[in-house]
Amino acid sequence: MVETTGQSRGALLYLIESRGALLMVYKKVCCRWILGKYVVVRNKLDVFEADHLKWPGQDGSTRRPRRMTSLFFLAEGASRGLSSSPSPGQITPPSRPLSSLRGCDHAILGTCGFVVRRSAVTSVSTGGPMAMEMRAQESVYMSEDLTRAIAPYAATLHDLFLHSHCSSCFRKLPSQPPHGLSCMTCGSVRYCSSGCLSSDCEAHSSSGECCFFADHIKIASPSFLTEGTSDPRAALRLLYLLEIHGLVSSDSINQATRIGGLSASGIGETLGQGGEVAERILEGSMLMSSARKMRTQTSVVSANGLTVETVALWAVMINSVAVQISEERDLGIAVYGPSFSWFNHSCFPNASYRFVLTPRDEDYVSDKSEYPAVPASKEVAADVWHAWQFEDQSTHALGKYGPRIVVRCTKPINKGDEVCITYIDLLQTRDARHSDLWSKYKFICSCKRCTSSPEPYVDFLLNCDFRNLNSPEDVAMSAAVEDLNDILQQAISVYSLDDDPKACCDMIETMLSKNLMGDLQQVEYSQRRDILHPLHHICLGAYIALASAYRFRALTANTEGKNGAASFEMTKAAAAYSFVLAGATHHLFLSECSFLIPLSHFLLSTGQSMLDFVECINGETRKNVSEAKFSFASCSTGSEKRDSMQYNKFRSTCEEFGKRMLSLSLQCWPFLAQSSPCLEKIKNPIDFSWLGSAIVQSFHLSKEDSANLSCTDRLPVNIEKQKECILSLAVCCITFCKYLASICYGPQHYLANHANDLLEGIDLAQ
């Protein structure tokens, strides 16, 4: 952090390097350059956003700043901007004033291209003047479906699965002959039945996808093919459907804001900035146009120079969702109409979604005539509502099969409240979330989590240095934390790209050993640049990578028949890191219910890893484990319907699971953490009250249990007792996962099904 005296009444200006952008703060005033936009916040009341192309020069003209990392202090009384100098870490004033806004006078701001927004926010949502949303037309409890099973506008498999899955229904093709039916022209798509072939052949052929495969993909660049062709193929199918139903208007292409009711805003900025995304859009739209000309002999170019193919491809890139119907990687992408695409993002969502495959040779029939979620907006163009009406009335026109999507509430929702899902990983800091959203969707989130002041407890934990856990007012992100994140990302690349899980583990554990809090003296703390704690976002990312890498190493060791001791330690490490990740996410979940979605996935991974470790302890298979049975008075693990789940009952059940996990962790965590310097620093992975008074006390420990947390003596290990305890903990995690999955996805979701299979496999299904 660099301090320098600015021209604003002699006050200190604080400039902080953060995720590649410079953030300047004067008291509560900040101005930040965010990928082509200036976002200015004054006293967290008045928010100003400016187009950099309208930035005033000294002669009254407009020009871009010299450097993309330039930032300007534009708060009340400011008359001079500050920009980064050639020397890293040094900040110097420019040679002459860049602008003079004379106290942020609103009239002057208007001439500079600023949009004045009076609201108590620290970020600006750039959803545009025609932002749509979905609201509840009636009050609903948690765990209730909010929509029917919505058919896609367009859906395409990833290139990797074109020959193993049906391009119509997304089901896996038979492994034994016959392996399915293929397109006779391109031979690139396959179908599981004649019904799927006849259902999809018109869209495949008439959209230009067949020509795309047969001829035009041959001229694509290697980099384009490396990224895959699912996006342009989905855009071809999307255009075909929209055009045959009259849902593409020249006005929407000229304005480049929406196409067929789908958002297409931000494409001008993306193409103007250049880079890999812009190059991919341009090459993809060129290939699409060439393929479509073979079928339609037409080409539409708007007044702003954008082609209909360009707009459609961008709409697919920002509206499509990854289709995941099993625990394996996502099979492809799907683009849904307004019934789904109008659900907005929130970093504290109150809904989630799941995919449904329709029965073979049957149309999906909804069991309800009306659902609680309905569209809402103001001043929306007629063609946008036309798209909604088309989808609402023409379900069967959208394709007989394809992956349907269902939105389900994860919290109680009052009548009239907006229903939001999440577009990104929630276990990120605000800066990381904003960067993620801007790079993918071109908007800055202004949800409650992003605009709260002070920041929510969960973000405080994710971003806070260990030394500041009990001093929230001193929290500040430093460049060193970004350096640690760079190390983490490099280690993940070594694992995923170079196929070297051992190097990945060594890099991350070395980083944690040096920077994770431990038994250091106060003077040592003061000499360190950063000290992490187990709930920090860097640590959560490290746990995810380490759990996966150790699991892979253990599997490889077993396959190659290596010595049992090495396999034992790697299996134990995988179980321990999985447990810490689940425990940390559970702590965040107790403060904010939105985290039940990642928690359910982490619990299943933990349970599975611990079952693997139980097998590894004595080389035995899972059997004779009836002693691990337990039950919860308010929890049934059957597959009955869970609609209208009462929130208080839900919290009570979750509390019982938490107490059970804590009780078991007190017995087995010292054994799981043994011999790992990083893990031994963590006194308990469920109750984090040992970190300090700022940590929310989720459980009330007895004096004996509190003493056990502080005990560092290594007592003799009774392997058989540890095995029983770890097995019970595995069952608890899997049962908890099944409970949460049935709430946020439904009892038939693949996550709940897998949890049930694991329980049945050890003869413990309830």
PDB file of N, CA and C in Angstrom, residues 37-121:
ATOM      1  N   LYS A  37     -14.795   0.642 -17.941  1.00  0.00           N
ATOM      2  CA  LYS A  37     -15.725   1.535 -17.260  1.00  0.00           C
ATOM      3  C   LYS A  37     -15.051   2.107 -16.021  1.00  0.00           C
ATOM      4  N   TYR A  38     -15.363   3.367 -15.736  1.00  0.00           N
ATOM      5  CA  TYR A  38     -14.990   3.934 -14.450  1.00  0.00           C
ATOM      6  C   TYR A  38     -16.183   3.795 -13.522  1.00  0.00           C
ATOM      7  N   VAL A  39     -15.982   3.247 -12.360  1.00  0.00           N
ATOM      8  CA  VAL A  39     -17.031   3.183 -11.362  1.00  0.00           C
ATOM      9  C   VAL A  39     -16.579   4.023 -10.183  1.00  0.00           C
ATOM     10  N   VAL A  40     -17.327   5.062  -9.867  1.00  0.00           N
ATOM     11  CA  VAL A  40     -16.959   5.998  -8.815  1.00  0.00           C
ATOM     12  C   VAL A  40     -18.001   5.929  -7.715  1.00  0.00           C
ATOM     13  N   VAL A  41     -17.557   5.790  -6.485  1.00  0.00           N
ATOM     14  CA  VAL A  41     -18.467   5.735  -5.361  1.00  0.00           C
ATOM     15  C   VAL A  41     -18.087   6.841  -4.385  1.00  0.00           C
ATOM     16  N   ARG A  42     -19.026   7.677  -4.005  1.00  0.00           N
ATOM     17  CA  ARG A  42     -18.729   8.770  -3.072  1.00  0.00           C
ATOM     18  C   ARG A  42     -19.517   8.563  -1.784  1.00  0.00           C
ATOM     19  N   ASN A  43     -18.787   8.386  -0.694  1.00  0.00           N
ATOM     20  CA  ASN A  43     -19.379   8.206   0.623  1.00  0.00           C
ATOM     21  C   ASN A  43     -20.410   7.084   0.669  1.00  0.00           C
ATOM     22  N   LYS A  44     -20.303   6.146  -0.275  1.00  0.00           N
ATOM     23  CA  LYS A  44     -21.199   4.997  -0.346  1.00  0.00           C
ATOM     24  C   LYS A  44     -22.663   5.429  -0.455  1.00  0.00           C
ATOM     25  N   LEU A  45     -22.891   6.585  -1.065  1.00  0.00           N
ATOM     26  CA  LEU A  45     -24.254   7.061  -1.286  1.00  0.00           C
ATOM     27  C   LEU A  45     -24.508   7.331  -2.763  1.00  0.00           C
ATOM     28  N   ASP A  46     -23.636   8.134  -3.388  1.00  0.00           N
ATOM     29  CA  ASP A  46     -23.808   8.478  -4.794  1.00  0.00           C
ATOM     30  C   ASP A  46     -22.869   7.635  -5.638  1.00  0.00           C
ATOM     31  N   VAL A  47     -23.410   6.926  -6.619  1.00  0.00           N
ATOM     32  CA  VAL A  47     -22.617   6.060  -7.473  1.00  0.00           C
ATOM     33  C   VAL A  47     -22.619   6.619  -8.880  1.00  0.00           C
ATOM     34  N   PHE A  48     -21.428   6.756  -9.463  1.00  0.00           N
ATOM     35  CA  PHE A  48     -21.315   7.292 -10.808  1.00  0.00           C
ATOM     36  C   PHE A  48     -20.596   6.284 -11.696  1.00  0.00           C
ATOM     37  N   GLU A  49     -21.074   6.147 -12.914  1.00  0.00           N
ATOM     38  CA  GLU A  49     -20.452   5.239 -13.860  1.00  0.00           C
ATOM     39  C   GLU A  49     -20.207   5.999 -15.152  1.00  0.00           C
ATOM     40  N   ALA A  50     -19.024   5.899 -15.721  1.00  0.00           N
ATOM     41  CA  ALA A  50     -18.702   6.666 -16.917  1.00  0.00           C
ATOM     42  C   ALA A  50     -18.116   5.800 -18.003  1.00  0.00           C
ATOM     43  N   ASP A  51     -18.482   6.100 -19.229  1.00  0.00           N
ATOM     44  CA  ASP A  51     -17.877   5.458 -20.388  1.00  0.00           C
ATOM     45  C   ASP A  51     -16.531   6.124 -20.638  1.00  0.00           C
ATOM     46  N   HIS A  52     -15.449   5.328 -20.712  1.00  0.00           N
ATOM     47  CA  HIS A  52     -14.125   5.932 -20.856  1.00  0.00           C
ATOM     48  C   HIS A  52     -13.979   6.679 -22.172  1.00  0.00           C
ATOM     49  N   LEU A  53     -14.799   6.346 -23.177  1.00  0.00           N
ATOM     50  CA  LEU A  53     -14.685   7.029 -24.464  1.00  0.00           C
ATOM     51  C   LEU A  53     -15.161   8.478 -24.370  1.00  0.00           C
ATOM     52  N   LYS A  54     -15.929   8.792 -23.302  1.00  0.00           N
ATOM     53  CA  LYS A  54     -16.420  10.160 -23.117  1.00  0.00           C
ATOM     54  C   LYS A  54     -15.588  10.938 -22.111  1.00  0.00           C
ATOM     55  N   TRP A  55     -14.432  10.378 -21.732  1.00  0.00           N
ATOM     56  CA  TRP A  55     -13.631  11.057 -20.717  1.00  0.00           C
ATOM     57  C   TRP A  55     -13.079  12.360 -21.279  1.00  0.00           C
ATOM     58  N   PRO A  56     -13.221  13.475 -20.552  1.00  0.00           N
ATOM     59  CA  PRO A  56     -12.848  14.784 -21.109  1.00  0.00           C
ATOM     60  C   PRO A  56     -11.346  15.033 -21.100  1.00  0.00           C
ATOM     61  N   GLY A  57     -10.836  15.544 -22.215  1.00  0.00           N
ATOM     62  CA  GLY A  57      -9.452  15.993 -22.282  1.00  0.00           C
ATOM     63  C   GLY A  57      -9.368  17.461 -21.894  1.00  0.00           C
ATOM     64  N   GLN A  58      -8.183  18.002 -21.858  1.00  0.00           N
ATOM     65  CA  GLN A  58      -8.017  19.388 -21.448  1.00  0.00           C
ATOM     66  C   GLN A  58      -8.614  20.368 -22.459  1.00  0.00           C
ATOM     67  N   ASP A  59      -8.686  19.946 -23.723  1.00  0.00           N
ATOM     68  CA  ASP A  59      -9.219  20.827 -24.743  1.00  0.00           C
ATOM     69  C   ASP A  59     -10.712  20.612 -24.976  1.00  0.00           C
ATOM     70  N   GLY A  60     -11.358  19.837 -24.087  1.00  0.00           N
ATOM     71  CA  GLY A  60     -12.783  19.591 -24.249  1.00  0.00           C
ATOM     72  C   GLY A  60     -13.093  18.368 -25.081  1.00  0.00           C
ATOM     73  N   SER A  61     -12.067  17.793 -25.728  1.00  0.00           N
ATOM     74  CA  SER A  61     -12.298  16.602 -26.529  1.00  0.00           C
ATOM     75  C   SER A  61     -12.370  15.378 -25.626  1.00  0.00           C
ATOM     76  N   THR A  62     -12.685  14.229 -26.213  1.00  0.00           N
ATOM     77  CA  THR A  62     -12.720  12.993 -25.442  1.00  0.00           C
ATOM     78  C   THR A  62     -11.595  12.086 -25.896  1.00  0.00           C
ATOM     79  N   ARG A  63     -11.047  11.333 -24.959  1.00  0.00           N
ATOM     80  CA  ARG A  63      -9.956  10.435 -25.287  1.00  0.00           C
ATOM     81  C   ARG A  63      -9.870   9.336 -24.237  1.00  0.00           C
ATOM     82  N   ARG A  64      -9.181   8.286 -24.593  1.00  0.00           N
ATOM     83  CA  ARG A  64      -8.939   7.196 -23.651  1.00  0.00           C
ATOM     84  C   ARG A  64      -7.766   7.551 -22.740  1.00  0.00           C
ATOM     85  N   PRO A  65      -7.705   6.977 -21.558  1.00  0.00           N
ATOM     86  CA  PRO A  65      -6.505   7.160 -20.733  1.00  0.00           C
ATOM     87  C   PRO A  65      -5.315   6.460 -21.383  1.00  0.00           C
ATOM     88  N   ARG A  66      -4.136   6.879 -20.980  1.00  0.00           N
ATOM     89  CA  ARG A  66      -2.933   6.329 -21.604  1.00  0.00           C
ATOM     90  C   ARG A  66      -2.726   4.862 -21.268  1.00  0.00           C
ATOM     91  N   ARG A  67      -3.081   4.488 -20.083  1.00  0.00           N
ATOM     92  CA  ARG A  67      -2.826   3.116 -19.629  1.00  0.00           C
ATOM     93  C   ARG A  67      -4.133   2.492 -19.155  1.00  0.00           C
ATOM     94  N   MET A  68      -4.287   1.207 -19.459  1.00  0.00           N
ATOM     95  CA  MET A  68      -5.502   0.527 -19.025  1.00  0.00           C
ATOM     96  C   MET A  68      -5.576   0.427 -17.506  1.00  0.00           C
ATOM     97  N   THR A  69      -4.446   0.547 -16.819  1.00  0.00           N
ATOM     98  CA  THR A  69      -4.458   0.447 -15.366  1.00  0.00           C
ATOM     99  C   THR A  69      -4.537   1.821 -14.701  1.00  0.00           C
ATOM    100  N   SER A  70      -4.758   2.871 -15.506  1.00  0.00           N
ATOM    101  CA  SER A  70      -4.851   4.201 -14.918  1.00  0.00           C
ATOM    102  C   SER A  70      -6.071   4.296 -14.017  1.00  0.00           C
ATOM    103  N   LEU A  71      -5.966   5.081 -12.986  1.00  0.00           N
ATOM    104  CA  LEU A  71      -7.129   5.344 -12.168  1.00  0.00           C
ATOM    105  C   LEU A  71      -7.134   6.831 -11.821  1.00  0.00           C
ATOM    106  N   PHE A  72      -8.308   7.324 -11.479  1.00  0.00           N
ATOM    107  CA  PHE A  72      -8.462   8.750 -11.264  1.00  0.00           C
ATOM    108  C   PHE A  72      -9.253   8.994  -9.986  1.00  0.00           C
ATOM    109  N   PHE A  73      -8.793   9.961  -9.228  1.00  0.00           N
ATOM    110  CA  PHE A  73      -9.471  10.332  -7.994  1.00  0.00           C
ATOM    111  C   PHE A  73     -10.468  11.426  -8.337  1.00  0.00           C
ATOM    112  N   LEU A  74     -11.763  11.110  -8.259  1.00  0.00           N
ATOM    113  CA  LEU A  74     -12.787  12.039  -8.730  1.00  0.00           C
ATOM    114  C   LEU A  74     -13.793  12.367  -7.639  1.00  0.00           C
ATOM    115  N   ALA A  75     -13.354  12.353  -6.416  1.00  0.00           N
ATOM    116  CA  ALA A  75     -14.287  12.605  -5.334  1.00  0.00           C
ATOM    117  C   ALA A  75     -14.459  14.103  -5.111  1.00  0.00           C
ATOM    118  N   GLU A  76     -15.252  14.420  -4.127  1.00  0.00           N
ATOM    119  CA  GLU A  76     -15.544  15.827  -3.860  1.00  0.00           C
ATOM    120  C   GLU A  76     -14.263  16.591  -3.548  1.00  0.00           C
ATOM    121  N   GLY A  77     -14.072  17.689  -4.241  1.00  0.00           N
ATOM    122  CA  GLY A  77     -12.897  18.512  -4.017  1.00  0.00           C
ATOM    123  C   GLY A  77     -11.679  18.078  -4.790  1.00  0.00           C
ATOM    124  N   ALA A  78     -11.733  16.968  -5.518  1.00  0.00           N
ATOM    125  CA  ALA A  78     -10.567  16.486  -6.243  1.00  0.00           C
ATOM    126  C   ALA A  78     -10.364  17.277  -7.523  1.00  0.00           C
ATOM    127  N   SER A  79      -9.131  17.555  -7.868  1.00  0.00           N
ATOM    128  CA  SER A  79      -8.851  18.283  -9.105  1.00  0.00           C
ATOM    129  C   SER A  79      -7.715  17.637  -9.888  1.00  0.00           C
ATOM    130  N   ARG A  80      -7.173  16.563  -9.402  1.00  0.00           N
ATOM    131  CA  ARG A  80      -6.053  15.936 -10.090  1.00  0.00           C
ATOM    132  C   ARG A  80      -6.158  14.415  -9.973  1.00  0.00           C
ATOM    133  N   GLY A  81      -5.864  13.738 -11.051  1.00  0.00           N
ATOM    134  CA  GLY A  81      -5.887  12.279 -11.026  1.00  0.00           C
ATOM    135  C   GLY A  81      -4.511  11.727 -10.717  1.00  0.00           C
ATOM    136  N   LEU A  82      -4.439  10.513 -10.332  1.00  0.00           N
ATOM    137  CA  LEU A  82      -3.181   9.821 -10.110  1.00  0.00           C
ATOM    138  C   LEU A  82      -3.134   8.612 -11.024  1.00  0.00           C
ATOM    139  N   SER A  83      -2.004   8.343 -11.637  1.00  0.00           N
ATOM    140  CA  SER A  83      -1.886   7.173 -12.509  1.00  0.00           C
ATOM    141  C   SER A  83      -0.618   6.417 -12.156  1.00  0.00           C
ATOM    142  N   SER A  84      -0.587   5.150 -12.546  1.00  0.00           N
ATOM    143  CA  SER A  84       0.560   4.312 -12.188  1.00  0.00           C
ATOM    144  C   SER A  84       1.785   4.704 -12.996  1.00  0.00           C
ATOM    145  N   SER A  85       2.920   4.680 -12.361  1.00  0.00           N
ATOM    146  CA  SER A  85       4.172   5.024 -13.020  1.00  0.00           C
ATOM    147  C   SER A  85       4.809   3.767 -13.591  1.00  0.00           C
ATOM    148  N   PRO A  86       5.847   3.895 -14.423  1.00  0.00           N
ATOM    149  CA  PRO A  86       6.505   2.709 -14.981  1.00  0.00           C
ATOM    150  C   PRO A  86       7.098   1.790 -13.929  1.00  0.00           C
ATOM    151  N   SER A  87       7.477   2.343 -12.782  1.00  0.00           N
ATOM    152  CA  SER A  87       8.089   1.514 -11.744  1.00  0.00           C
ATOM    153  C   SER A  87       7.010   0.850 -10.902  1.00  0.00           C
ATOM    154  N   PRO A  88       6.980  -0.485 -10.843  1.00  0.00           N
ATOM    155  CA  PRO A  88       5.966  -1.179 -10.063  1.00  0.00           C
ATOM    156  C   PRO A  88       5.987  -0.736  -8.607  1.00  0.00           C
ATOM    157  N   GLY A  89       4.784  -0.549  -8.046  1.00  0.00           N
ATOM    158  CA  GLY A  89       4.680  -0.207  -6.640  1.00  0.00           C
ATOM    159  C   GLY A  89       4.835   1.268  -6.342  1.00  0.00           C
ATOM    160  N   GLN A  90       5.141   2.097  -7.370  1.00  0.00           N
ATOM    161  CA  GLN A  90       5.286   3.531  -7.139  1.00  0.00           C
ATOM    162  C   GLN A  90       4.138   4.275  -7.809  1.00  0.00           C
ATOM    163  N   ILE A  91       3.633   5.279  -7.138  1.00  0.00           N
ATOM    164  CA  ILE A  91       2.527   6.075  -7.659  1.00  0.00           C
ATOM    165  C   ILE A  91       2.973   7.529  -7.745  1.00  0.00           C
ATOM    166  N   THR A  92       2.805   8.129  -8.891  1.00  0.00           N
ATOM    167  CA  THR A  92       3.193   9.527  -9.060  1.00  0.00           C
ATOM    168  C   THR A  92       2.057  10.298  -9.711  1.00  0.00           C
ATOM    169  N   PRO A  93       1.891  11.577  -9.372  1.00  0.00           N
ATOM    170  CA  PRO A  93       0.868  12.377 -10.027  1.00  0.00           C
ATOM    171  C   PRO A  93       1.236  12.621 -11.489  1.00  0.00           C
ATOM    172  N   PRO A  94       0.248  12.750 -12.366  1.00  0.00           N
ATOM    173  CA  PRO A  94       0.545  13.091 -13.747  1.00  0.00           C
ATOM    174  C   PRO A  94       1.080  14.509 -13.838  1.00  0.00           C
ATOM    175  N   SER A  95       1.641  14.863 -14.990  1.00  0.00           N
ATOM    176  CA  SER A  95       2.269  16.168 -15.134  1.00  0.00           C
ATOM    177  C   SER A  95       1.264  17.303 -15.091  1.00  0.00           C
ATOM    178  N   ARG A  96       0.021  17.037 -15.457  1.00  0.00           N
ATOM    179  CA  ARG A  96      -0.993  18.087 -15.409  1.00  0.00           C
ATOM    180  C   ARG A  96      -2.341  17.454 -15.066  1.00  0.00           C
ATOM    181  N   PRO A  97      -3.278  18.249 -14.587  1.00  0.00           N
ATOM    182  CA  PRO A  97      -4.580  17.683 -14.213  1.00  0.00           C
ATOM    183  C   PRO A  97      -5.241  16.991 -15.393  1.00  0.00           C
ATOM    184  N   LEU A  98      -5.858  15.875 -15.121  1.00  0.00           N
ATOM    185  CA  LEU A  98      -6.576  15.146 -16.161  1.00  0.00           C
ATOM    186  C   LEU A  98      -8.022  15.618 -16.264  1.00  0.00           C
ATOM    187  N   SER A  99      -8.587  16.032 -15.176  1.00  0.00           N
ATOM    188  CA  SER A  99      -9.964  16.530 -15.199  1.00  0.00           C
ATOM    189  C   SER A  99     -10.228  17.298 -13.922  1.00  0.00           C
ATOM    190  N   SER A 100     -11.188  18.161 -13.978  1.00  0.00           N
ATOM    191  CA  SER A 100     -11.595  18.907 -12.802  1.00  0.00           C
ATOM    192  C   SER A 100     -13.110  18.854 -12.736  1.00  0.00           C
ATOM    193  N   LEU A 101     -13.629  18.101 -11.751  1.00  0.00           N
ATOM    194  CA  LEU A 101     -15.071  17.904 -11.668  1.00  0.00           C
ATOM    195  C   LEU A 101     -15.716  18.820 -10.635  1.00  0.00           C
ATOM    196  N   ARG A 102     -14.897  19.647 -10.007  1.00  0.00           N
ATOM    197  CA  ARG A 102     -15.401  20.663  -9.088  1.00  0.00           C
ATOM    198  C   ARG A 102     -16.486  20.115  -8.146  1.00  0.00           C
ATOM    199  N   GLY A 103     -16.059  19.164  -7.308  1.00  0.00           N
ATOM    200  CA  GLY A 103     -16.978  18.668  -6.293  1.00  0.00           C
ATOM    201  C   GLY A 103     -18.033  17.725  -6.821  1.00  0.00           C
ATOM    202  N   CYS A 104     -17.779  17.072  -7.949  1.00  0.00           N
ATOM    203  CA  CYS A 104     -18.718  16.100  -8.513  1.00  0.00           C
ATOM    204  C   CYS A 104     -20.076  16.729  -8.806  1.00  0.00           C
ATOM    205  N   ASP A 105     -20.043  17.922  -9.368  1.00  0.00           N
ATOM    206  CA  ASP A 105     -21.293  18.570  -9.765  1.00  0.00           C
ATOM    207  C   ASP A 105     -22.026  17.687 -10.774  1.00  0.00           C
ATOM    208  N   HIS A 106     -23.300  17.428 -10.539  1.00  0.00           N
ATOM    209  CA  HIS A 106     -24.039  16.479 -11.365  1.00  0.00           C
ATOM    210  C   HIS A 106     -24.156  16.943 -12.808  1.00  0.00           C
ATOM    211  N   ALA A 107     -24.254  18.213 -13.039  1.00  0.00           N
ATOM    212  CA  ALA A 107     -24.363  18.702 -14.416  1.00  0.00           C
ATOM    213  C   ALA A 107     -23.084  18.409 -15.197  1.00  0.00           C
ATOM    214  N   ILE A 108     -21.943  18.628 -14.531  1.00  0.00           N
ATOM    215  CA  ILE A 108     -20.673  18.342 -15.198  1.00  0.00           C
ATOM    216  C   ILE A 108     -20.524  16.845 -15.429  1.00  0.00           C
ATOM    217  N   LEU A 109     -20.932  16.050 -14.441  1.00  0.00           N
ATOM    218  CA  LEU A 109     -20.845  14.607 -14.608  1.00  0.00           C
ATOM    219  C   LEU A 109     -21.653  14.140 -15.807  1.00  0.00           C
ATOM    220  N   GLY A 110     -22.800  14.754 -16.033  1.00  0.00           N
ATOM    221  CA  GLY A 110     -23.620  14.377 -17.169  1.00  0.00           C
ATOM    222  C   GLY A 110     -22.912  14.628 -18.483  1.00  0.00           C
ATOM    223  N   THR A 111     -22.176  15.712 -18.595  1.00  0.00           N
ATOM    224  CA  THR A 111     -21.454  15.998 -19.835  1.00  0.00           C
ATOM    225  C   THR A 111     -20.279  15.063 -20.027  1.00  0.00           C
ATOM    226  N   CYS A 112     -19.824  14.435 -18.953  1.00  0.00           N
ATOM    227  CA  CYS A 112     -18.700  13.505 -19.053  1.00  0.00           C
ATOM    228  C   CYS A 112     -19.145  12.074 -19.305  1.00  0.00           C
ATOM    229  N   GLY A 113     -20.431  11.872 -19.499  1.00  0.00           N
ATOM    230  CA  GLY A 113     -20.906  10.524 -19.771  1.00  0.00           C
ATOM    231  C   GLY A 113     -21.194   9.731 -18.522  1.00  0.00           C
ATOM    232  N   PHE A 114     -21.316  10.406 -17.369  1.00  0.00           N
ATOM    233  CA  PHE A 114     -21.615   9.699 -16.142  1.00  0.00           C
ATOM    234  C   PHE A 114     -23.114   9.447 -16.019  1.00  0.00           C
ATOM    235  N   VAL A 115     -23.454   8.314 -15.449  1.00  0.00           N
ATOM    236  CA  VAL A 115     -24.828   8.032 -15.069  1.00  0.00           C
ATOM    237  C   VAL A 115     -24.892   8.138 -13.555  1.00  0.00           C
ATOM    238  N   VAL A 116     -25.752   9.011 -13.044  1.00  0.00           N
ATOM    239  CA  VAL A 116     -25.844   9.239 -11.610  1.00  0.00           C
ATOM    240  C   VAL A 116     -26.875   8.286 -11.017  1.00  0.00           C
ATOM    241  N   ARG A 117     -26.474   7.533 -10.028  1.00  0.00           N
ATOM    242  CA  ARG A 117     -27.376   6.597  -9.368  1.00  0.00           C
ATOM    243  C   ARG A 117     -27.314   6.896  -7.875  1.00  0.00           C
ATOM    244  N   ARG A 118     -28.406   7.290  -7.292  1.00  0.00           N
ATOM    245  CA  ARG A 118     -28.434   7.585  -5.857  1.00  0.00           C
ATOM    246  C   ARG A 118     -28.930   6.345  -5.105  1.00  0.00           C
ATOM    247  N   SER A 119     -27.998   5.634  -4.539  1.00  0.00           N
ATOM    248  CA  SER A 119     -28.355   4.441  -3.765  1.00  0.00           C
ATOM    249  C   SER A 119     -27.178   4.079  -2.876  1.00  0.00           C
ATOM    250  N   ALA A 120     -27.483   3.410  -1.786  1.00  0.00           N
ATOM    251  CA  ALA A 120     -26.427   3.044  -0.835  1.00  0.00           C
ATOM    252  C   ALA A 120     -25.733   1.769  -1.290  1.00  0.00           C
ATOM    253  N   VAL A 121     -24.981   1.880  -2.369  1.00  0.00           N
ATOM    254  CA  VAL A 121     -24.272   0.730  -2.900  1.00  0.00           C
ATOM    255  C   VAL A 121     -22.829   1.097  -3.136  1.00  0.00           C
TER     256      VAL A 121
END
